[in-house]
PDB file of C-alpha atoms in Angstrom:
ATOM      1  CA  UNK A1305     -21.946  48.217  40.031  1.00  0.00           C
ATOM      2  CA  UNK A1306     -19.301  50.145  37.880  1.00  0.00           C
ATOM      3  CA  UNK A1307     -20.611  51.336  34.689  1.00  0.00           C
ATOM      4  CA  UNK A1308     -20.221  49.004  31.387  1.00  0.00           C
ATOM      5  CA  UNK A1309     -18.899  50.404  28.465  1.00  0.00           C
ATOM      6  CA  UNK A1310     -21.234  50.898  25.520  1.00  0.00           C
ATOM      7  CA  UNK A1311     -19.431  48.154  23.118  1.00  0.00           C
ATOM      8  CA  UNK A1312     -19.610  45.339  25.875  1.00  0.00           C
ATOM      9  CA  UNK A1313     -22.351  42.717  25.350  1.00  0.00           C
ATOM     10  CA  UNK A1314     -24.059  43.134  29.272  1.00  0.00           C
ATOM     11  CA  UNK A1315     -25.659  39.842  30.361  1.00  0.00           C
ATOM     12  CA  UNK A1316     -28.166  38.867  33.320  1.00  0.00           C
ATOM     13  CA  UNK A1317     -27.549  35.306  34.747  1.00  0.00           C
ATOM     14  CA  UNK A1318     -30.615  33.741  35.920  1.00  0.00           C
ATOM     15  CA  UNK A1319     -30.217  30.093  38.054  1.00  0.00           C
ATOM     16  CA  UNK A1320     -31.946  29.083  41.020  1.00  0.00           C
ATOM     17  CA  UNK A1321     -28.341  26.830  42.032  1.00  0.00           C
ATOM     18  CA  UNK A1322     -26.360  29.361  43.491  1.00  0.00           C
ATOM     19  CA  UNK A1323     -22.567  27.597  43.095  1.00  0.00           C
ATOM     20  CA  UNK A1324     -23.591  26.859  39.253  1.00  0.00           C
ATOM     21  CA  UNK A1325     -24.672  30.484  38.960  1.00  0.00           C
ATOM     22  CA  UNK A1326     -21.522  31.683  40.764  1.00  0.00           C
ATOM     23  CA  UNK A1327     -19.195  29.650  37.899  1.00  0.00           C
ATOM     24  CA  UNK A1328     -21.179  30.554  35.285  1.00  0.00           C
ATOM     25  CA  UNK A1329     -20.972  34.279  36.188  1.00  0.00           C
ATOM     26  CA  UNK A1330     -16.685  33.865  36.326  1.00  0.00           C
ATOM     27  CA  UNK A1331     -16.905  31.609  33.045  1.00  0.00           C
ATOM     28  CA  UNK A1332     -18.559  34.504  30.596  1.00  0.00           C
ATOM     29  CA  UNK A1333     -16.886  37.161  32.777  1.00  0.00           C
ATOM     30  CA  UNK A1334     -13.334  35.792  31.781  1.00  0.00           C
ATOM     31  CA  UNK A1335     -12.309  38.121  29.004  1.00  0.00           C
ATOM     32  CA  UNK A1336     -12.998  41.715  28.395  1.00  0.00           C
ATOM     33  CA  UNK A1337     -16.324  42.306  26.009  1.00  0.00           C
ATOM     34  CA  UNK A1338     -18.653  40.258  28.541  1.00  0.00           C
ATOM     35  CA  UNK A1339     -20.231  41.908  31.306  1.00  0.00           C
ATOM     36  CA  UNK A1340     -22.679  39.975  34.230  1.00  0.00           C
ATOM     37  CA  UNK A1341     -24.564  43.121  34.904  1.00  0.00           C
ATOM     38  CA  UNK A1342     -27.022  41.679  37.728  1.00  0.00           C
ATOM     39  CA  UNK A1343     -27.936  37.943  38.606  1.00  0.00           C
ATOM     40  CA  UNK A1344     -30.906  36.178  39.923  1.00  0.00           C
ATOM     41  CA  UNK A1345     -32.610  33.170  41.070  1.00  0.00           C
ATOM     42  CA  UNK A1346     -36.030  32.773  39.737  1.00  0.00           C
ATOM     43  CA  UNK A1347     -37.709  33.265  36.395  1.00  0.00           C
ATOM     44  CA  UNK A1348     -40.266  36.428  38.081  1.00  0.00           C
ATOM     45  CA  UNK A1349     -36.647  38.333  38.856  1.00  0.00           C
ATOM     46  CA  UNK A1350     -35.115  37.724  35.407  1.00  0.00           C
ATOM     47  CA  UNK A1351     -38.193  39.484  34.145  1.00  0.00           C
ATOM     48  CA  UNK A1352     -38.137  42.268  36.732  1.00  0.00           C
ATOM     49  CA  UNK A1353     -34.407  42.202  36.018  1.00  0.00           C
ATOM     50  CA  UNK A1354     -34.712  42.445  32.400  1.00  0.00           C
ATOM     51  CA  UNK A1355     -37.120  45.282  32.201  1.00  0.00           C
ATOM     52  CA  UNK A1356     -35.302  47.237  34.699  1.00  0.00           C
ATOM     53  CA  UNK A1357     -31.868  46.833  32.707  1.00  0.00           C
ATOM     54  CA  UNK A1358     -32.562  46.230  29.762  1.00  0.00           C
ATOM     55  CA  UNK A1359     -29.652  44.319  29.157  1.00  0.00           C
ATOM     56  CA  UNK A1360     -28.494  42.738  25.896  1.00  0.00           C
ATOM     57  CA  UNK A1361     -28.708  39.103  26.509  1.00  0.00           C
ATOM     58  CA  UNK A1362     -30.173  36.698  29.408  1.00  0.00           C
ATOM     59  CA  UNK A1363     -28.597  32.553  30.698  1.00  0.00           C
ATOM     60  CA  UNK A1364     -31.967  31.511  32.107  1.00  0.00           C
ATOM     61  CA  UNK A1365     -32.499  27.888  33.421  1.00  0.00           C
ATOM     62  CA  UNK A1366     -35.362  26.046  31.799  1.00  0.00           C
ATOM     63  CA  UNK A1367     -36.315  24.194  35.129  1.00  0.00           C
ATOM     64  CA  UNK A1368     -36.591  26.366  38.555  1.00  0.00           C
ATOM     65  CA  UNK A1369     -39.405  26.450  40.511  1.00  0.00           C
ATOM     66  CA  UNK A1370     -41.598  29.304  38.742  1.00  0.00           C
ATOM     67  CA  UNK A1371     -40.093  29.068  35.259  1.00  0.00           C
ATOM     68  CA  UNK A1372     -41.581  27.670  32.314  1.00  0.00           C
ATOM     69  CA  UNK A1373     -42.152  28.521  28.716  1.00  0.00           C
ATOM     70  CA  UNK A1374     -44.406  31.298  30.034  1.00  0.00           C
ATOM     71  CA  UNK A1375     -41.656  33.515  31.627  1.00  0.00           C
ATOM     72  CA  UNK A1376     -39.517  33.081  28.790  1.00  0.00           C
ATOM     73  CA  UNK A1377     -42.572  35.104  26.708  1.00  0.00           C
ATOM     74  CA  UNK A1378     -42.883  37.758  29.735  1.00  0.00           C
ATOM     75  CA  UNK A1379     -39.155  38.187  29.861  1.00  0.00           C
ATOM     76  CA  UNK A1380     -39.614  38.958  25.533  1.00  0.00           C
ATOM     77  CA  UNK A1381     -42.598  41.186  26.417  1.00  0.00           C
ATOM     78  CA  UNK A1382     -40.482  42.752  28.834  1.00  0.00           C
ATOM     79  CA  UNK A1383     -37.881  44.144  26.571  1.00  0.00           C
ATOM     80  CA  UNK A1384     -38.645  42.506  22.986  1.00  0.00           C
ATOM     81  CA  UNK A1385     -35.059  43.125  21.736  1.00  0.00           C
ATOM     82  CA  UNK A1386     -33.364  40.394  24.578  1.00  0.00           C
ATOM     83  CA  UNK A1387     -31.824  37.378  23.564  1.00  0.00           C
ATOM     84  CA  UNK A1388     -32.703  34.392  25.522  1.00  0.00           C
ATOM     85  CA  UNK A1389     -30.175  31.877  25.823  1.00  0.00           C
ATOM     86  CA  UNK A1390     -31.754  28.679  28.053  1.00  0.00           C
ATOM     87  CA  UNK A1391     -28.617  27.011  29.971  1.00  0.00           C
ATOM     88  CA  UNK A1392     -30.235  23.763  31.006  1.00  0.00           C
ATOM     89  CA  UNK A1393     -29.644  19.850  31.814  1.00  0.00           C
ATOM     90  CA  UNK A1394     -32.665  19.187  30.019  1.00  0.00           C
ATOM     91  CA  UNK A1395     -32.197  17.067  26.921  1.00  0.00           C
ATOM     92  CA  UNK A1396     -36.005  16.520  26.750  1.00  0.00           C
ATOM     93  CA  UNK A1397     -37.055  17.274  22.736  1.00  0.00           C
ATOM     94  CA  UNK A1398     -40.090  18.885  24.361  1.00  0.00           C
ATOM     95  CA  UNK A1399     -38.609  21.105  26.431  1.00  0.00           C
ATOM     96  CA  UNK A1400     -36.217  22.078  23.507  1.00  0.00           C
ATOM     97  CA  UNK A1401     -39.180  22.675  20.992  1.00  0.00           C
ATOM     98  CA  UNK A1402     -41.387  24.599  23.589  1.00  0.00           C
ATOM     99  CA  UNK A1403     -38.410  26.815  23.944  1.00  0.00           C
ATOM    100  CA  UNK A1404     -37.346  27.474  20.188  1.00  0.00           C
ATOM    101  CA  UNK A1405     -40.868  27.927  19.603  1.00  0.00           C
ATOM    102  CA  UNK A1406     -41.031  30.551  22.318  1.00  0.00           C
ATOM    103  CA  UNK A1407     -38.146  32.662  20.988  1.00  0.00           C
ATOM    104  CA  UNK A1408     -35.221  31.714  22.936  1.00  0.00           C
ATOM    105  CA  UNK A1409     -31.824  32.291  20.413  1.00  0.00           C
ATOM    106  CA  UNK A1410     -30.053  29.573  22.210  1.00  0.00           C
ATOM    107  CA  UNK A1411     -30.329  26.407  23.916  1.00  0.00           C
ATOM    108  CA  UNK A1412     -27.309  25.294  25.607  1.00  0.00           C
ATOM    109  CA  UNK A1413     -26.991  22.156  28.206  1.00  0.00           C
ATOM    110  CA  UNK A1414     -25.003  22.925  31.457  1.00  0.00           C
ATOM    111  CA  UNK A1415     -22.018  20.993  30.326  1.00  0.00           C
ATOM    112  CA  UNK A1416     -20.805  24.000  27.952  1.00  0.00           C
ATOM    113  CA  UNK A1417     -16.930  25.065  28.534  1.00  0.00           C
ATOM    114  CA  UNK A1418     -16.475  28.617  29.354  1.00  0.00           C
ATOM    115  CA  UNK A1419     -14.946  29.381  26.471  1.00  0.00           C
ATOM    116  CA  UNK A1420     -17.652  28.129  24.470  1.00  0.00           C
ATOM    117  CA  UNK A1421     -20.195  29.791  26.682  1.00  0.00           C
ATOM    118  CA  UNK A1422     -18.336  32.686  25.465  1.00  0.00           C
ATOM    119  CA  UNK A1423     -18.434  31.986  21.597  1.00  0.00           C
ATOM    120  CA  UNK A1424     -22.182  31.545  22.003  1.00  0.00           C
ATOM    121  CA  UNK A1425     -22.657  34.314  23.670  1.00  0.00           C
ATOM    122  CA  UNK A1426     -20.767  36.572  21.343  1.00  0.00           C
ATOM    123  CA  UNK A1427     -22.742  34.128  18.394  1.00  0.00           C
ATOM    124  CA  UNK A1428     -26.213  34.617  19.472  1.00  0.00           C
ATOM    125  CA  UNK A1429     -25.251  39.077  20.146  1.00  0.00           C
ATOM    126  CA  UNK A1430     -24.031  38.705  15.866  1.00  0.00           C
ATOM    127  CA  UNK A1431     -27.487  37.779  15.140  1.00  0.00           C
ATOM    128  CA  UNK A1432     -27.468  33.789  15.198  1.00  0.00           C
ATOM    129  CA  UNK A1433     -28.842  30.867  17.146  1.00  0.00           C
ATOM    130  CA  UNK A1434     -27.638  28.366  18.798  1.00  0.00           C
ATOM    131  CA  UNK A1435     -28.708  24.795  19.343  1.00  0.00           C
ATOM    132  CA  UNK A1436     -26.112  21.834  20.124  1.00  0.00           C
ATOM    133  CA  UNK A1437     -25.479  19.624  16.969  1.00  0.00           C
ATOM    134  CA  UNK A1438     -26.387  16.235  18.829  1.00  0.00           C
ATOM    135  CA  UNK A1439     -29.477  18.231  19.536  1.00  0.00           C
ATOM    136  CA  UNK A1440     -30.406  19.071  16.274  1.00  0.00           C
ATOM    137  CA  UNK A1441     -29.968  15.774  15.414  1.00  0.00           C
ATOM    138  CA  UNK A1442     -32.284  14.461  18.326  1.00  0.00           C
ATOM    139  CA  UNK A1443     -34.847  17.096  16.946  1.00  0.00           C
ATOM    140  CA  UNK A1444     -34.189  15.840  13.773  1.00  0.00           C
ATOM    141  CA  UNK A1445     -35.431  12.009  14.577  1.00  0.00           C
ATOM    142  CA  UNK A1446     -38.706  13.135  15.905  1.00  0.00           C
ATOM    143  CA  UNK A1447     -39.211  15.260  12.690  1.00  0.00           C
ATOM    144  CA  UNK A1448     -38.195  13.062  10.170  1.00  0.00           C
ATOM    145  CA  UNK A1449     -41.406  11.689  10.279  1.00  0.00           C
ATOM    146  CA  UNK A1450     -43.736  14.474   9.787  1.00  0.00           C
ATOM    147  CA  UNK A1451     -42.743  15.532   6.392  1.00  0.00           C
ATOM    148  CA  UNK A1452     -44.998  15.280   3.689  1.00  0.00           C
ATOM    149  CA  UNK A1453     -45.922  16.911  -0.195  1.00  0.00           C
ATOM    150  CA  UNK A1454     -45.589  20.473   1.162  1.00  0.00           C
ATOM    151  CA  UNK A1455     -41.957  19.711   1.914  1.00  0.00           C
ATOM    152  CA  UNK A1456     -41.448  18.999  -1.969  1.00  0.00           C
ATOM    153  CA  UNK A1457     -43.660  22.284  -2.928  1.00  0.00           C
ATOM    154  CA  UNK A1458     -41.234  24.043  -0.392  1.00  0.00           C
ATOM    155  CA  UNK A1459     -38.115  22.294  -1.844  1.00  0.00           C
ATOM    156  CA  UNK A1460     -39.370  23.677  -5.559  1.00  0.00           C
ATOM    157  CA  UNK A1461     -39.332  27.442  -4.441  1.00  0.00           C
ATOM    158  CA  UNK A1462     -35.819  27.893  -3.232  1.00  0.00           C
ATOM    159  CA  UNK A1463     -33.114  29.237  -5.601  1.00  0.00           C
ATOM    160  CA  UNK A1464     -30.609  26.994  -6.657  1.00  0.00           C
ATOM    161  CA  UNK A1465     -28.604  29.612  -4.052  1.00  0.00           C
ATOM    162  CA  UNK A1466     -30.750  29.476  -1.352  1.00  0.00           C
ATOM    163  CA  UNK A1467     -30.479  25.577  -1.251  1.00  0.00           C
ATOM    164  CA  UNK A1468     -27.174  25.677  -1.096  1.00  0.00           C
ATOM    165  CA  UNK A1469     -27.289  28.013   1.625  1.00  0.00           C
ATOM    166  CA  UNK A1470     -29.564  25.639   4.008  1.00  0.00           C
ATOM    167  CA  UNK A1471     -27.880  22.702   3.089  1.00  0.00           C
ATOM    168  CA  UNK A1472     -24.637  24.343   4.598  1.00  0.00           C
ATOM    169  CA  UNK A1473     -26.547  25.818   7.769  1.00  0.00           C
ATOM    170  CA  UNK A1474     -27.789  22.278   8.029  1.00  0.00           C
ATOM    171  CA  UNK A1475     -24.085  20.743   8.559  1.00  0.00           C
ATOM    172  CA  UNK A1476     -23.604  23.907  11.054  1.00  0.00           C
ATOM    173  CA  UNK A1477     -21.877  26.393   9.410  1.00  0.00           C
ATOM    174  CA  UNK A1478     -21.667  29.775  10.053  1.00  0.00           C
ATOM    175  CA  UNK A1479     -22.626  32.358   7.706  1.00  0.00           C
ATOM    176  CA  UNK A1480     -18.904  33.221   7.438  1.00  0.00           C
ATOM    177  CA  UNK A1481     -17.906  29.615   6.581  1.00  0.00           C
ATOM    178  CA  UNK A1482     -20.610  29.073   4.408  1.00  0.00           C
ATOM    179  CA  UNK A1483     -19.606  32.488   2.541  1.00  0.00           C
ATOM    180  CA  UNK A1484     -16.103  30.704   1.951  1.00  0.00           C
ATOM    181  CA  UNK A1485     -17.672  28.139   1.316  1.00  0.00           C
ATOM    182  CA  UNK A1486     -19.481  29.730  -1.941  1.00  0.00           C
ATOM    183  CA  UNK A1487     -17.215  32.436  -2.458  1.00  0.00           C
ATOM    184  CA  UNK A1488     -19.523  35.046  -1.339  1.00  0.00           C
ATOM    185  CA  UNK A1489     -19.560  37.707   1.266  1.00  0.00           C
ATOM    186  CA  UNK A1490     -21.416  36.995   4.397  1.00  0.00           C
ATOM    187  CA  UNK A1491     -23.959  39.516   3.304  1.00  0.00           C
ATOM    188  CA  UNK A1492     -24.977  37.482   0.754  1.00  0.00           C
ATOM    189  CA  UNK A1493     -25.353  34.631   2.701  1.00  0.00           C
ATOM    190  CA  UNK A1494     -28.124  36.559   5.000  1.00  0.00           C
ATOM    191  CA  UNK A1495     -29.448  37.830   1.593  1.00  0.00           C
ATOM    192  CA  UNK A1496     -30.103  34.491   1.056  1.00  0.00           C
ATOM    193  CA  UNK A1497     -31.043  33.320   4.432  1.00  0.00           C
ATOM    194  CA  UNK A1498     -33.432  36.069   4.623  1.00  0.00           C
ATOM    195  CA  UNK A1499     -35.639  34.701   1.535  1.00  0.00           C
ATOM    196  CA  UNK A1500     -35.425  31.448   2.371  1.00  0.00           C
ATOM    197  CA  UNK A1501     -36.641  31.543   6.047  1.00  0.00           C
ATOM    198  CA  UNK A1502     -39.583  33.208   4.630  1.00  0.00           C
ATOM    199  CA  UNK A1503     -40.311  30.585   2.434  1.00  0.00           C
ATOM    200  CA  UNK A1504     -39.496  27.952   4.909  1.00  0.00           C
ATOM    201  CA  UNK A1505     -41.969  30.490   7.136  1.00  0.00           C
ATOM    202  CA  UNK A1506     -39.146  29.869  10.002  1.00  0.00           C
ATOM    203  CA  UNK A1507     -38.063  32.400  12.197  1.00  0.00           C
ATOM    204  CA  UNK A1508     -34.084  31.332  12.855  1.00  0.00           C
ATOM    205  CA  UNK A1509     -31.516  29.525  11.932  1.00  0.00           C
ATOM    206  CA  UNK A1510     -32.044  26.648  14.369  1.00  0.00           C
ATOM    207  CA  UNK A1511     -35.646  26.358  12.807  1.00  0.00           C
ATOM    208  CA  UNK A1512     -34.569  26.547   9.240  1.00  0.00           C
ATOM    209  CA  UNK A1513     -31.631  23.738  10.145  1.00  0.00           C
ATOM    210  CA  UNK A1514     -34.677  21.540  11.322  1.00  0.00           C
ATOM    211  CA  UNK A1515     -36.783  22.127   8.462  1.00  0.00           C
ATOM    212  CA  UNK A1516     -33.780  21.403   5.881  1.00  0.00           C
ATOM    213  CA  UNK A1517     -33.314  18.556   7.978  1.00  0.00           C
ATOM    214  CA  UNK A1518     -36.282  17.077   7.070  1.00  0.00           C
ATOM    215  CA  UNK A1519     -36.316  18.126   3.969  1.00  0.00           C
ATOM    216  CA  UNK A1520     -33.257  16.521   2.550  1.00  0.00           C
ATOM    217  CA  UNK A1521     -32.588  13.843   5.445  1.00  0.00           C
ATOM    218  CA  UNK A1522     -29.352  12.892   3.458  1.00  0.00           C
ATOM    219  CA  UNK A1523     -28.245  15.882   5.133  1.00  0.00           C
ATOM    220  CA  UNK A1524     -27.832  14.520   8.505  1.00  0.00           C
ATOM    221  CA  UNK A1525     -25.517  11.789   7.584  1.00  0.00           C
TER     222      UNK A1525
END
């Protein structure tokens, strides 16, 4: 394989169906800063694949026949600095949770345009997360439940900034747009981020959109 250039985002593809793999692999491979560096068909050669290659980011299916919320931890062990992005037809809120939970940085179902394979690719690389909005919202109705007086002790420590900034991340804004938004520089906005996912004791922005989601479920409407 010809070598990759240092500024391209390099990418393992990882699906046991080999025509889906094949059009995924042409879908992110479409414009210039992608690159499908190696492919595979089970969850044991993603993590063989991954430690060999160390690439930057890995489209693993949830659901072949030895993968599992398990491989998705070896693959992190592996090479702790990957970004997992599951590419799935699972809609199941468990399967979603057991993943986030894991580590993954993105959960994407199988019905994802090429070009916005691509902007979650590129996404996830900048640092974010990704989790469809109809998904949050899903998560969101199994949550809304659970919270509770902690929620209002958690409420009382944000800054009147920091609020702001979840309640924004919670309608799925970027950190740019949210920046606009407030008429601060995106550094700011992960300034802020930064404290409040430590209060929120989250670990990413798909977790803290959750919490703030049941939190203040005015948000969702």
């Amino acid at each position: 394989m010809a070598p990759v250039a240092a500024d391209m985002i390099r990418v393992v593809v990882v699906d046991d169906h080999p025509m889906f793999r094949s059009g995924l692999i042409q879908a992110v491979s479409a414009e210039g800063d992608i690159s499908v560096v190696a492919e595979g068909d089970s969850a044991n050669e993603a993590v063989e694949l991954v430690r060999s290659l160390r690439p930057d980011i890995v489209l693993l299916d949830l659901h072949m026949s030895d993968s599992g919320i398990a491989r998705v931890r070896d693959i992190l062990l592996a090479h702790p600095p990957i970004r997992i992005i599951i590419v799935t037809a699972s809609e199941n809120e468990t399967d979603i949770t057991q993943a986030l939970e894991a580590g993954v940085s993105g959960y994407v179902l199988k019905g994802a345009t090429g070009p916005e394979m691509r902007g979650i690719i590129r996404s996830v690389m900048g640092g974010e997360n990704y989790l469809p909005k109809d998904l949050v919202s899903r998560l969101f109705n199994v949550l809304k439940d659970s919270s509770g007086p902690e929620d209002d002790a958690i409420s009382a420590s944000l800054s009147r900034q920091e609020t702001q900034v979840l309640h924004l991340l919670a309608r799925g804004l970027s950190n740019r747009e949210i920046g606009d938004q407030l008429g601060v520089t995106e550094r700011t906005i992960k300034f802020h981020l930064s404290n409040a996912f430590a209060k929120l004791k989250v670990r990413n922005r798909v977790e803290a959109s959750m919490t703030a989601l049941r939190i203040w479920p005015d948000l969702k409407s």
